[in-house]
Amino acid sequence: MTFPDLDPRTPVLVGVGQSSERIGEPGYRRLSPVDLAAAAAREALADTGADPAAVAAAVDTVAGVRQFEISAPGVPAPLGRSTNYPRSVAARAGAAPRRAILEVVGGQGPQHLVNELAATIAAGGAGAALVFGAEAISTVLHLAGAEDRPDFGETVEGDLEDRGYGLKGLGSRHLAAHGLADAPSQYALFDNARRARLKQTRQEYAAGMGALFAPFTTVAAANPHAAAPVERTAEELVTPGETNRLIAEPYTRYVVAREKVNQGAAVLLMSVEQARRLGVPRDRWVFLHGHADLRERDLLDRADLSRGPASVMAARHALELAGIGAGDLAAIDLYSCFPIAVSNICDGLGLPADGSRELTVTGGLPFFGGPGNNYSTHAIAEIVRRLRERPGTYGMVGANGGMLSKYSAGVYSTLPAPWRPDRSADLQAEIDSWPAVEQAVRADGWGTVETYTVKHGTGGRRTGIVIGRLEADGRRFVAMTADGDDRTLGLLTTGEPVGQRVHVRSLDAGNRVTVDGAREDGVREDGARVEGVRVEGVRADGPLPPGPAVRRGEGPS
């Protein structure tokens, strides 16, 4: 297809922008999330090569990626927050949109919004849409107790299409009662299951995680927006130490998403008609050739905890829609909150995960940074920049949300292409038809370990968590170790626990797992401590408790 043949309503990306600052470095201005997003939005408007004021005036739709502070009920905002984040940013960027959207929680959000709004433009429902997001988590934590702390609070009028948190299915009280309220411990279950499937030793698998992520650090070290621009060796990434403590086995701090960042990014889409009217040069145009949005089954419903098939299906469908294969991609950015998020896609698409193929354009979430739900807006911005430098090539962004739960993919190129609707709805129906694994909420008897992790807390405290199958009927259970059960912790921290025989017992506080079936000292019928929190009235289908448990990473996601 040639440019003159394009339907005037064809969506095209015409501008991208990024902003960042690091505490203690020259130019640090204590910017709020709104200010960071607005700076990126203004850069995106200027990046079009047209008159920024005219472009801003043409923006009729804005979509904000949900900030961490508004990603769950009860999350504090020590420095305050806007009552209407999308319109706060729009006003600073000089736009007065008729429609403002606040997206649901999840790292899939940026790519999903691009996919959705591109379709809206193609249908004539919008002329120009600005997608943006930002986090100032590092600044908020740094200044929360300062006497001269800034006030980020503001009240903004105007309609807002608030889509809510979208947390259903991303966690439950049953999981939380067994120590699975945080992302590292849940993702660790997937990586340990994958290691067992590959029949690798702990040392072999750790080396593979290091080899996968070491090249990411090289990219981050060269990125001026990276929160941790330090190149590290594969061995350094996976070797526990004073500054690289174990979090949830097999993860050390260096291989999990870094949330202590001050970063913003924005992407501007518009119709070909608008781009022509505003005088946006064609060398700024980047087309969305393929796209898909899919959702995995809830964690305990999944047939195989070592894989994320819905994520792979989304990436494959986006490539199929674009008419290319993974080997045709000149640039890739795979969401990298934890190693399994990358290796799962590599396994599914046949991409090497040994460091021989560049899999990030930013540096990845552990090294570039994981700005809440907004990481992939940075990835899209970098992909667009690279494709403009190499016209005619293809790039892909894979954006992950939840616990390998939601996946949005986009394939981009400067080559002109018509808008092509995807088949995500049909594929989602197929996924939803997959049978769910039967569960034992209250589990008693002998079983085998399906996957596991050991969480490392303060003061040397360790907690083992097991997902297994009951021998009697094959139902899946989740259980945790009792305080002081060193024998069971020994099983989980050495050798190969997967497939080993264990005993599980249901108590009012939840299920407890042991290696010999004996009741462990310190386990009470009326309750037990779960990472310092006693959880009562556990229901398998209950929502995840509110608060900081929604954090994806460890200290620095």
Coordinates of C-alpha atoms in Angstrom, one line a residue:
M1 CA 0.0 0.0 0.0
T2 CA 1.2 3.6 -0.7
F3 CA 0.5 6.7 1.2
P4 CA -2.1 8.1 -1.3
D5 CA -4.1 4.9 -1.0
L6 CA -4.6 5.2 2.7
D7 CA -8.1 5.6 4.1
P8 CA -8.3 9.1 5.7
R9 CA -9.4 7.5 9.0
T10 CA -6.3 5.2 9.1
P11 CA -4.7 5.6 12.6
V12 CA -1.0 6.6 12.7
L13 CA 1.4 7.3 15.6
V14 CA 2.9 10.7 15.0
G15 CA 4.5 11.8 18.2
V16 CA 6.3 10.3 21.3
G17 CA 7.9 11.8 24.3
Q18 CA 9.6 10.8 27.6
S19 CA 10.6 12.7 30.8
S20 CA 12.6 11.6 33.8
E21 CA 14.7 12.8 36.7
R22 CA 16.8 11.2 39.4
I23 CA 17.2 12.4 42.9
G24 CA 20.6 14.0 43.7
E25 CA 21.4 14.7 40.0
P26 CA 21.7 18.1 38.4
G27 CA 18.4 19.4 37.3
Y28 CA 16.3 17.5 39.8
R29 CA 13.1 19.5 40.2
R30 CA 10.9 17.3 42.5
L31 CA 8.3 17.0 39.7
S32 CA 4.9 15.4 40.4
P33 CA 3.5 12.6 38.3
V34 CA 1.3 15.1 36.5
D35 CA 4.3 17.3 35.7
L36 CA 6.3 14.3 34.4
A37 CA 3.4 13.2 32.2
A38 CA 2.8 16.7 31.0
A39 CA 6.5 17.2 30.1
A40 CA 6.4 13.9 28.1
A41 CA 3.1 15.0 26.5
R42 CA 4.5 18.3 25.4
E43 CA 7.5 16.5 23.9
A44 CA 5.2 14.2 22.0
L45 CA 3.3 17.2 20.5
A46 CA 6.6 18.8 19.4
D47 CA 7.8 15.4 18.1
T48 CA 5.2 15.5 15.4
G49 CA 7.3 18.2 13.5
A50 CA 4.1 20.3 13.2
D51 CA 3.0 23.3 15.2
P52 CA 2.6 22.0 18.8
A53 CA -0.2 24.4 19.7
A54 CA -2.2 23.4 16.6
V55 CA -1.6 19.7 17.4
A56 CA -2.7 20.2 21.0
A57 CA -5.8 21.9 19.9
A58 CA -6.7 18.9 17.7
V59 CA -6.5 16.4 20.5
D60 CA -10.0 15.3 21.3
T61 CA -9.2 12.3 23.5
V62 CA -6.8 11.8 26.3
A63 CA -6.1 8.6 28.1
G64 CA -4.1 8.3 31.4
V65 CA -2.4 5.2 32.5
R66 CA -3.5 4.7 36.1
Q67 CA -0.9 5.8 38.7
F68 CA 0.3 3.5 41.4
E69 CA -1.3 5.7 44.1
I70 CA -4.8 5.2 42.5
S71 CA -4.4 1.6 41.6
A72 CA -6.2 0.1 44.6
P73 CA -8.4 1.4 47.4
G74 CA -6.6 2.6 50.4
V75 CA -3.2 3.3 48.8
P76 CA -1.8 6.5 50.4
A77 CA -0.6 9.6 48.5
P78 CA 1.8 11.2 51.0
L79 CA 2.2 14.3 48.8
G80 CA -1.3 14.5 47.4
R81 CA -2.8 13.7 44.0
S82 CA -5.0 15.1 41.3
T83 CA -8.7 14.4 41.4
N84 CA -8.7 14.1 37.6
Y85 CA -5.3 12.9 36.4
P86 CA -5.9 12.9 32.7
R87 CA -7.4 16.4 32.6
S88 CA -4.6 17.7 34.8
V89 CA -2.0 16.5 32.3
A90 CA -4.1 17.7 29.3
A91 CA -4.4 21.2 30.7
R92 CA -0.6 21.5 31.2
A93 CA -0.1 20.3 27.6
G94 CA -2.4 22.9 26.2
A95 CA -5.2 20.4 25.2
A96 CA -8.9 20.6 26.0
P97 CA -10.2 17.2 25.0
R98 CA -13.9 16.3 24.9
R99 CA -13.1 12.8 26.3
A100 CA -10.8 11.8 29.2
I101 CA -10.1 8.2 30.1
L102 CA -8.5 6.7 33.2
E103 CA -7.4 3.1 32.4
V104 CA -7.6 0.0 34.6
V105 CA -4.6 -1.3 36.5
G106 CA -2.0 -3.4 34.7
G107 CA 1.1 -3.1 32.7
Q108 CA -0.8 -4.0 29.6
G109 CA -2.6 -0.6 29.8
P110 CA -0.4 1.5 27.5
Q111 CA -0.4 -0.9 24.6
H112 CA -4.1 -1.7 25.1
L113 CA -4.9 2.0 25.0
V114 CA -3.0 2.4 21.7
N115 CA -4.8 -0.7 20.2
E116 CA -8.2 0.5 21.4
L117 CA -7.8 4.2 20.4
A118 CA -6.4 3.3 17.0
A119 CA -9.6 1.3 16.4
T120 CA -11.7 4.3 17.7
I121 CA -9.9 6.6 15.2
A122 CA -10.4 4.1 12.4
A123 CA -14.1 4.0 13.1
G124 CA -14.3 7.8 13.1
G125 CA -14.8 8.1 16.8
A126 CA -11.8 10.3 17.4
G127 CA -9.4 12.4 15.4
A128 CA -6.4 12.6 17.7
A129 CA -5.7 10.8 20.9
L130 CA -3.0 11.3 23.5
V131 CA -1.9 8.4 25.7
F132 CA 0.3 9.2 28.7
G133 CA 1.4 8.1 32.2
A134 CA 4.0 8.8 34.8
E135 CA 5.2 7.9 38.3
A136 CA 7.2 9.9 40.8
I137 CA 7.5 7.1 43.4
S138 CA 11.1 7.8 44.1
T139 CA 10.3 11.5 44.8
V140 CA 7.3 10.7 46.9
L141 CA 9.2 8.2 49.1
H142 CA 12.1 10.6 49.4
L143 CA 10.1 13.7 50.4
A144 CA 7.2 12.2 52.3
G145 CA 8.6 13.1 55.6
A146 CA 10.4 16.4 54.6
E147 CA 9.3 19.6 56.2
D148 CA 9.4 21.4 52.9
R149 CA 7.6 18.6 51.0
P150 CA 5.7 19.7 47.9
D151 CA 1.9 19.4 47.6
F152 CA 0.9 17.4 44.5
G153 CA -2.8 17.7 45.3
E154 CA -5.1 19.5 42.9
T155 CA -8.8 19.6 42.1
V156 CA -9.7 19.5 38.4
E157 CA -13.2 19.7 36.9
G158 CA -14.4 18.0 33.8
D159 CA -15.8 14.6 32.8
L160 CA -13.7 11.5 33.4
E161 CA -14.3 8.0 32.1
D162 CA -12.9 6.2 35.1
R163 CA -12.7 2.5 34.2
G164 CA -12.0 1.4 37.8
Y165 CA -9.2 -0.7 39.2
G166 CA -9.9 -3.8 37.1
L167 CA -8.4 -6.0 39.9
K168 CA -10.9 -8.9 39.6
G169 CA -9.1 -12.1 39.1
L170 CA -5.6 -10.7 39.8
G171 CA -5.6 -11.9 43.3
S172 CA -7.8 -13.2 46.1
R173 CA -8.0 -13.4 49.9
H174 CA -7.3 -17.1 49.6
L175 CA -4.0 -16.5 47.9
A176 CA -3.2 -13.6 50.3
A177 CA -3.8 -15.8 53.3
H178 CA -1.1 -18.1 52.0
G179 CA 1.5 -15.4 51.5
L180 CA 0.7 -14.7 47.8
A181 CA -0.4 -11.1 48.0
D182 CA 2.8 -9.7 46.3
A183 CA 4.0 -10.1 42.7
P184 CA 7.5 -11.6 43.3
S185 CA 6.2 -14.6 45.2
Q186 CA 3.5 -15.3 42.5
Y187 CA 5.9 -14.9 39.6
A188 CA 8.4 -17.1 41.4
L189 CA 5.9 -19.9 41.2
F190 CA 5.9 -19.7 37.4
D191 CA 9.7 -19.6 37.1
N192 CA 10.1 -22.5 39.5
A193 CA 7.5 -24.5 37.5
R194 CA 9.3 -23.7 34.3
R195 CA 12.7 -24.7 35.7
A196 CA 11.2 -28.1 36.7
R197 CA 9.7 -28.6 33.3
L198 CA 13.0 -27.9 31.7
K199 CA 14.7 -30.3 34.1
Q200 CA 17.3 -27.7 35.0
T201 CA 19.1 -27.4 38.3
R202 CA 18.8 -24.3 40.4
Q203 CA 22.2 -23.2 39.4
E204 CA 21.6 -23.8 35.7
Y205 CA 18.3 -21.9 35.8
A206 CA 19.8 -19.0 37.8
A207 CA 22.6 -18.7 35.2
G208 CA 19.9 -18.6 32.5
M209 CA 18.1 -15.7 34.2
G210 CA 21.3 -13.9 34.5
A211 CA 22.2 -14.5 30.8
L212 CA 18.7 -13.3 29.8
F213 CA 18.9 -10.0 31.8
A214 CA 22.6 -9.0 31.5
P215 CA 22.1 -7.5 28.0
F216 CA 19.1 -5.5 29.4
T217 CA 21.5 -3.7 31.7
T218 CA 23.7 -2.8 28.8
V219 CA 20.7 -1.1 27.1
A220 CA 19.7 0.6 30.3
A221 CA 23.2 1.9 30.9
A222 CA 23.0 3.8 27.6
N223 CA 19.5 5.2 28.2
P224 CA 19.4 8.7 29.7
H225 CA 15.9 8.0 31.1
A226 CA 17.0 4.8 33.0
A227 CA 16.5 4.7 36.7
A228 CA 19.5 2.3 37.2
P229 CA 21.9 2.9 34.3
V230 CA 24.5 0.4 35.5
E231 CA 25.8 -2.5 33.4
R232 CA 26.0 -5.7 35.3
T233 CA 27.3 -9.2 34.5
A234 CA 25.0 -12.3 34.4
E235 CA 26.6 -13.7 37.5
E236 CA 26.2 -10.4 39.4
L237 CA 22.5 -10.3 38.7
V238 CA 21.7 -13.7 40.3
T239 CA 24.3 -14.0 43.0
P240 CA 22.8 -13.1 46.4
G241 CA 24.6 -10.5 48.5
E242 CA 24.3 -7.5 50.8
T243 CA 22.9 -5.3 48.0
N244 CA 21.2 -8.1 46.1
R245 CA 19.3 -10.0 48.6
L246 CA 17.0 -13.0 47.9
I247 CA 13.3 -11.9 47.8
A248 CA 11.3 -14.9 46.7
E249 CA 13.3 -17.8 45.4
P250 CA 14.6 -17.9 42.7
Y251 CA 14.6 -14.1 42.6
T252 CA 17.2 -11.7 43.8
R253 CA 16.5 -8.0 44.0
Y254 CA 18.4 -7.3 40.7
V255 CA 16.0 -9.4 38.6
V256 CA 12.7 -7.9 39.7
A257 CA 11.0 -4.7 38.5
R258 CA 12.3 -1.4 40.0
E259 CA 9.5 0.8 41.1
K260 CA 11.5 3.7 42.7
V261 CA 11.5 5.9 39.6
N262 CA 10.5 9.3 38.4
Q263 CA 9.5 8.8 34.8
G264 CA 6.8 9.9 32.3
A265 CA 6.0 9.0 28.7
A266 CA 3.4 9.9 26.1
V267 CA 2.3 8.7 22.7
L268 CA 0.1 10.7 20.2
L269 CA -2.1 9.0 17.6
M270 CA -4.3 10.6 15.0
S271 CA -6.0 9.9 11.7
V272 CA -4.1 10.2 8.4
E273 CA -6.6 13.0 7.6
Q274 CA -5.6 14.9 10.7
A275 CA -1.9 14.3 10.2
R276 CA -2.2 15.8 6.7
R277 CA -4.3 18.7 7.8
L278 CA -1.8 19.6 10.6
G279 CA 1.2 19.2 8.3
V280 CA 2.9 16.3 10.2
P281 CA 5.8 15.2 8.0
R282 CA 5.5 11.6 6.7
D283 CA 8.9 10.7 8.2
R284 CA 7.2 11.0 11.6
W285 CA 4.4 8.5 10.7
V286 CA 4.5 5.0 12.3
F287 CA 1.6 2.5 11.6
L288 CA 0.2 -0.2 13.8
H289 CA 0.3 -3.3 11.6
G290 CA -0.7 -5.9 14.2
H291 CA -2.3 -5.9 17.6
A292 CA -4.0 -8.1 20.1
D293 CA -5.3 -8.1 23.7
L294 CA -5.9 -11.3 25.6
R295 CA -6.4 -12.4 29.2
E296 CA -5.2 -15.6 30.9
R297 CA -7.2 -17.7 33.3
D298 CA -7.0 -16.9 37.0
L299 CA -3.8 -18.3 38.5
L300 CA -5.2 -21.3 40.3
D301 CA -7.4 -22.2 37.3
R302 CA -4.5 -22.6 34.9
A303 CA -3.6 -26.1 33.7
D304 CA 0.2 -25.5 33.5
L305 CA 1.8 -23.0 35.9
S306 CA 5.1 -23.1 33.9
R307 CA 3.5 -21.4 30.9
G308 CA 1.4 -18.4 29.9
P309 CA -0.3 -19.5 26.7
A310 CA -2.7 -16.5 26.4
S311 CA 0.3 -14.1 26.3
V312 CA 1.9 -16.1 23.6
M313 CA -1.3 -16.2 21.6
A314 CA -1.6 -12.4 21.8
A315 CA 2.0 -11.9 20.5
R316 CA 1.5 -14.5 17.7
H317 CA -1.8 -13.0 16.6
A318 CA -0.3 -9.5 16.4
L319 CA 2.5 -10.9 14.2
E320 CA 0.1 -12.8 12.1
L321 CA -2.1 -9.7 11.5
A322 CA 1.1 -7.8 10.5
G323 CA 2.0 -10.7 8.1
I324 CA 5.4 -11.2 9.5
G325 CA 7.2 -13.6 11.9
A326 CA 9.2 -13.0 15.0
G327 CA 12.4 -13.3 13.0
D328 CA 11.4 -10.3 10.9
L329 CA 11.4 -7.9 13.8
A330 CA 14.2 -5.4 13.9
A331 CA 13.3 -4.2 17.4
I332 CA 11.5 -5.9 20.3
D333 CA 10.5 -4.9 23.8
L334 CA 9.1 -7.7 26.0
Y335 CA 7.7 -6.7 29.3
S336 CA 10.3 -7.8 31.9
C337 CA 8.9 -7.4 35.4
F338 CA 10.4 -10.8 36.1
P339 CA 12.4 -13.3 34.0
I340 CA 9.4 -15.6 33.2
A341 CA 7.5 -12.7 31.6
V342 CA 10.3 -12.6 28.9
S343 CA 11.2 -16.3 28.7
N344 CA 7.5 -17.3 28.3
I345 CA 7.2 -15.2 25.1
C346 CA 10.6 -16.4 23.9
D347 CA 9.6 -20.0 24.4
G348 CA 6.3 -19.4 22.5
L349 CA 7.8 -17.5 19.6
G350 CA 11.1 -19.4 19.2
L351 CA 13.2 -16.4 20.3
P352 CA 16.6 -17.1 21.9
A353 CA 16.7 -16.2 25.6
D354 CA 20.4 -16.6 26.0
G355 CA 21.3 -12.9 25.5
S356 CA 22.1 -13.3 21.7
R357 CA 18.9 -11.5 20.7
E358 CA 18.1 -8.0 22.0
L359 CA 14.7 -8.2 23.7
T360 CA 14.4 -4.7 25.1
V361 CA 14.7 -1.1 23.7
T362 CA 14.6 0.6 27.1
G363 CA 16.6 -1.6 29.4
G364 CA 13.7 -3.4 31.0
L365 CA 11.8 -2.9 34.2
P366 CA 14.5 -4.0 36.6
F367 CA 17.1 -1.6 35.1
F368 CA 15.3 1.1 33.1
G369 CA 12.6 1.1 35.7
G370 CA 9.0 0.0 36.2
P371 CA 6.9 3.2 36.5
G372 CA 3.8 1.6 37.9
N373 CA 1.5 0.6 35.0
N374 CA 3.2 2.9 32.5
Y375 CA 6.4 1.1 31.5
S376 CA 5.2 0.1 28.0
T377 CA 4.5 3.7 27.1
H378 CA 8.3 4.2 27.3
A379 CA 8.7 1.0 25.2
I380 CA 6.4 2.3 22.5
A381 CA 8.2 5.6 22.4
E382 CA 11.6 3.9 22.0
I383 CA 10.2 1.5 19.3
V384 CA 8.9 4.5 17.4
R385 CA 12.2 6.3 17.6
R386 CA 14.1 3.2 16.3
L387 CA 11.7 2.5 13.5
R388 CA 12.1 6.1 12.3
E389 CA 15.8 5.6 12.2
R390 CA 15.4 2.4 10.2
P391 CA 12.4 3.0 7.9
G392 CA 10.7 0.0 6.5
T393 CA 11.6 -2.3 9.5
Y394 CA 9.3 -3.7 12.1
G395 CA 9.1 -3.5 15.9
M396 CA 7.0 -5.2 18.5
V397 CA 5.9 -4.2 22.0
G398 CA 4.6 -6.9 24.4
A399 CA 2.9 -5.5 27.5
N400 CA 2.1 -7.7 30.4
G401 CA -0.3 -7.1 33.3
G402 CA -1.2 -8.8 36.5
M403 CA 0.3 -12.2 37.2
L404 CA 1.0 -13.2 33.6
S405 CA -2.7 -12.3 33.4
K406 CA -3.2 -9.7 30.7
Y407 CA -1.2 -9.3 27.5
S408 CA -1.4 -6.6 24.9
A409 CA 0.8 -6.7 21.8
G410 CA 1.5 -4.2 19.0
V411 CA 3.6 -4.5 15.8
Y412 CA 4.8 -1.3 14.3
S413 CA 6.4 0.0 11.1
T414 CA 6.9 3.1 9.1
L415 CA 5.5 1.2 6.1
P416 CA 2.0 2.4 5.4
A417 CA -0.7 -0.1 6.2
P418 CA -4.5 -0.1 6.4
W419 CA -6.3 -0.6 9.7
R420 CA -6.9 -4.2 10.3
P421 CA -9.3 -5.4 13.1
D422 CA -7.9 -8.2 15.2
R423 CA -9.5 -11.5 16.3
S424 CA -8.9 -11.0 20.0
A425 CA -12.6 -11.7 20.9
D426 CA -12.6 -15.1 19.1
L427 CA -9.2 -16.0 20.7
Q428 CA -10.5 -14.9 24.2
A429 CA -13.5 -17.1 23.8
E430 CA -11.2 -20.0 23.1
I431 CA -9.1 -19.3 26.2
D432 CA -12.3 -18.9 28.4
S433 CA -13.4 -22.4 27.2
W434 CA -10.3 -24.1 28.6
P435 CA -11.2 -26.3 31.6
A436 CA -10.3 -24.9 35.0
V437 CA -8.3 -27.0 37.4
E438 CA -10.5 -28.2 40.3
Q439 CA -9.4 -26.7 43.6
A440 CA -9.3 -27.7 47.2
V441 CA -9.8 -24.6 49.3
R442 CA -9.5 -26.5 52.5
A443 CA -6.9 -29.2 51.7
D444 CA -6.1 -32.3 53.9
G445 CA -4.0 -35.3 53.1
W446 CA -1.0 -36.3 51.1
G447 CA -0.1 -34.5 47.9
T448 CA 2.7 -33.7 45.5
V449 CA 4.4 -30.4 44.9
E450 CA 3.4 -28.7 41.6
T451 CA 5.5 -25.5 42.2
Y452 CA 6.7 -23.5 45.1
T453 CA 8.7 -20.5 46.4
V454 CA 10.4 -19.4 49.6
K455 CA 9.9 -15.8 50.6
H456 CA 12.8 -14.1 52.4
G457 CA 11.6 -11.4 54.9
T458 CA 13.3 -9.2 57.5
G459 CA 15.4 -10.6 60.2
G460 CA 16.1 -13.8 58.2
R461 CA 12.5 -14.9 58.3
R462 CA 11.6 -17.4 55.6
T463 CA 8.2 -18.7 54.5
G464 CA 7.7 -21.5 52.1
I465 CA 4.7 -21.6 49.8
V466 CA 3.5 -24.6 47.9
I467 CA 1.0 -25.2 45.1
G468 CA 0.3 -28.9 44.8
R469 CA -2.1 -31.6 43.9
L470 CA -3.9 -33.9 46.4
E471 CA -3.1 -37.6 45.9
A472 CA -6.7 -38.6 46.6
D473 CA -8.5 -36.7 43.9
G474 CA -6.0 -34.5 42.0
R475 CA -7.4 -31.2 43.2
R476 CA -5.0 -28.3 43.4
F477 CA -4.2 -26.7 46.7
V478 CA -2.1 -23.8 48.0
A479 CA -0.4 -24.0 51.4
M480 CA 2.4 -22.5 53.3
T481 CA 4.9 -23.6 55.9
A482 CA 4.4 -23.1 59.6
D483 CA 6.8 -20.9 61.6
G484 CA 10.0 -22.8 62.4
D485 CA 9.3 -25.7 60.1
D486 CA 12.9 -26.0 59.0
R487 CA 12.5 -29.5 57.6
T488 CA 9.9 -28.4 55.0
L489 CA 12.0 -25.3 54.2
G490 CA 14.9 -27.6 53.7
L491 CA 12.9 -29.5 51.0
L492 CA 12.0 -26.3 49.3
T493 CA 15.5 -24.7 49.3
T494 CA 17.6 -27.7 48.1
G495 CA 17.3 -30.2 45.3
E496 CA 14.1 -30.6 43.3
P497 CA 10.9 -30.1 45.4
V498 CA 8.6 -30.4 42.3
G499 CA 7.0 -33.8 42.3
Q500 CA 8.0 -34.5 46.0
R501 CA 5.4 -35.9 48.4
V502 CA 4.2 -33.6 51.1
H503 CA 1.3 -33.5 53.6
V504 CA -1.2 -30.7 53.8
R505 CA -3.6 -29.8 56.6
S506 CA -6.4 -27.2 56.7
L507 CA -6.7 -24.9 59.7
D508 CA -8.8 -21.8 60.3
A509 CA -5.8 -19.7 59.2
G510 CA -5.4 -21.6 56.0
N511 CA -3.6 -24.7 54.7
R512 CA -0.2 -25.7 56.2
V513 CA 2.2 -28.0 54.4
T514 CA 4.8 -30.3 56.0
V515 CA 7.1 -33.1 54.8
D516 CA 6.0 -35.7 57.2
G517 CA 2.4 -35.1 58.1
A518 CA 3.1 -34.3 61.7
R519 CA 1.4 -31.2 63.2
E520 CA 4.1 -28.6 63.5
D521 CA 4.6 -26.6 66.7
G522 CA 3.3 -23.1 66.6
V523 CA 0.4 -23.8 64.2
R524 CA -2.9 -22.9 66.0
E525 CA -6.4 -24.0 65.0
D526 CA -7.7 -20.4 65.5
G527 CA -5.2 -18.4 63.4
A528 CA -1.6 -17.9 62.3
R529 CA 0.7 -15.1 61.2
V530 CA 1.0 -14.6 57.5
E531 CA 3.9 -12.2 56.8
G532 CA 2.9 -10.3 59.9
V533 CA -0.8 -10.1 59.0
R534 CA -3.5 -12.5 60.3
V535 CA -6.1 -13.1 57.7
E536 CA -9.5 -14.5 58.8
G537 CA -12.7 -15.4 57.1
V538 CA -10.8 -16.6 54.0
R539 CA -13.0 -17.1 50.9
A540 CA -11.5 -18.6 47.7
D541 CA -13.3 -16.1 45.5
G542 CA -12.8 -13.0 47.7
P543 CA -11.0 -10.0 46.2
L544 CA -7.5 -9.1 47.0
P545 CA -7.3 -7.0 50.2
P546 CA -6.6 -3.3 49.5
G547 CA -3.3 -1.6 50.1
P548 CA 0.3 -1.9 49.2
A549 CA 0.0 -5.6 48.3
V550 CA -0.7 -4.6 44.7
R551 CA 3.0 -3.5 44.3
R552 CA 4.5 -5.5 41.5
G553 CA 8.2 -5.3 42.4
E554 CA 10.5 -5.2 45.3
G555 CA 11.5 -1.9 46.6
P556 CA 13.2 -0.4 43.6
S557 CA 8.8 -1.9 40.2

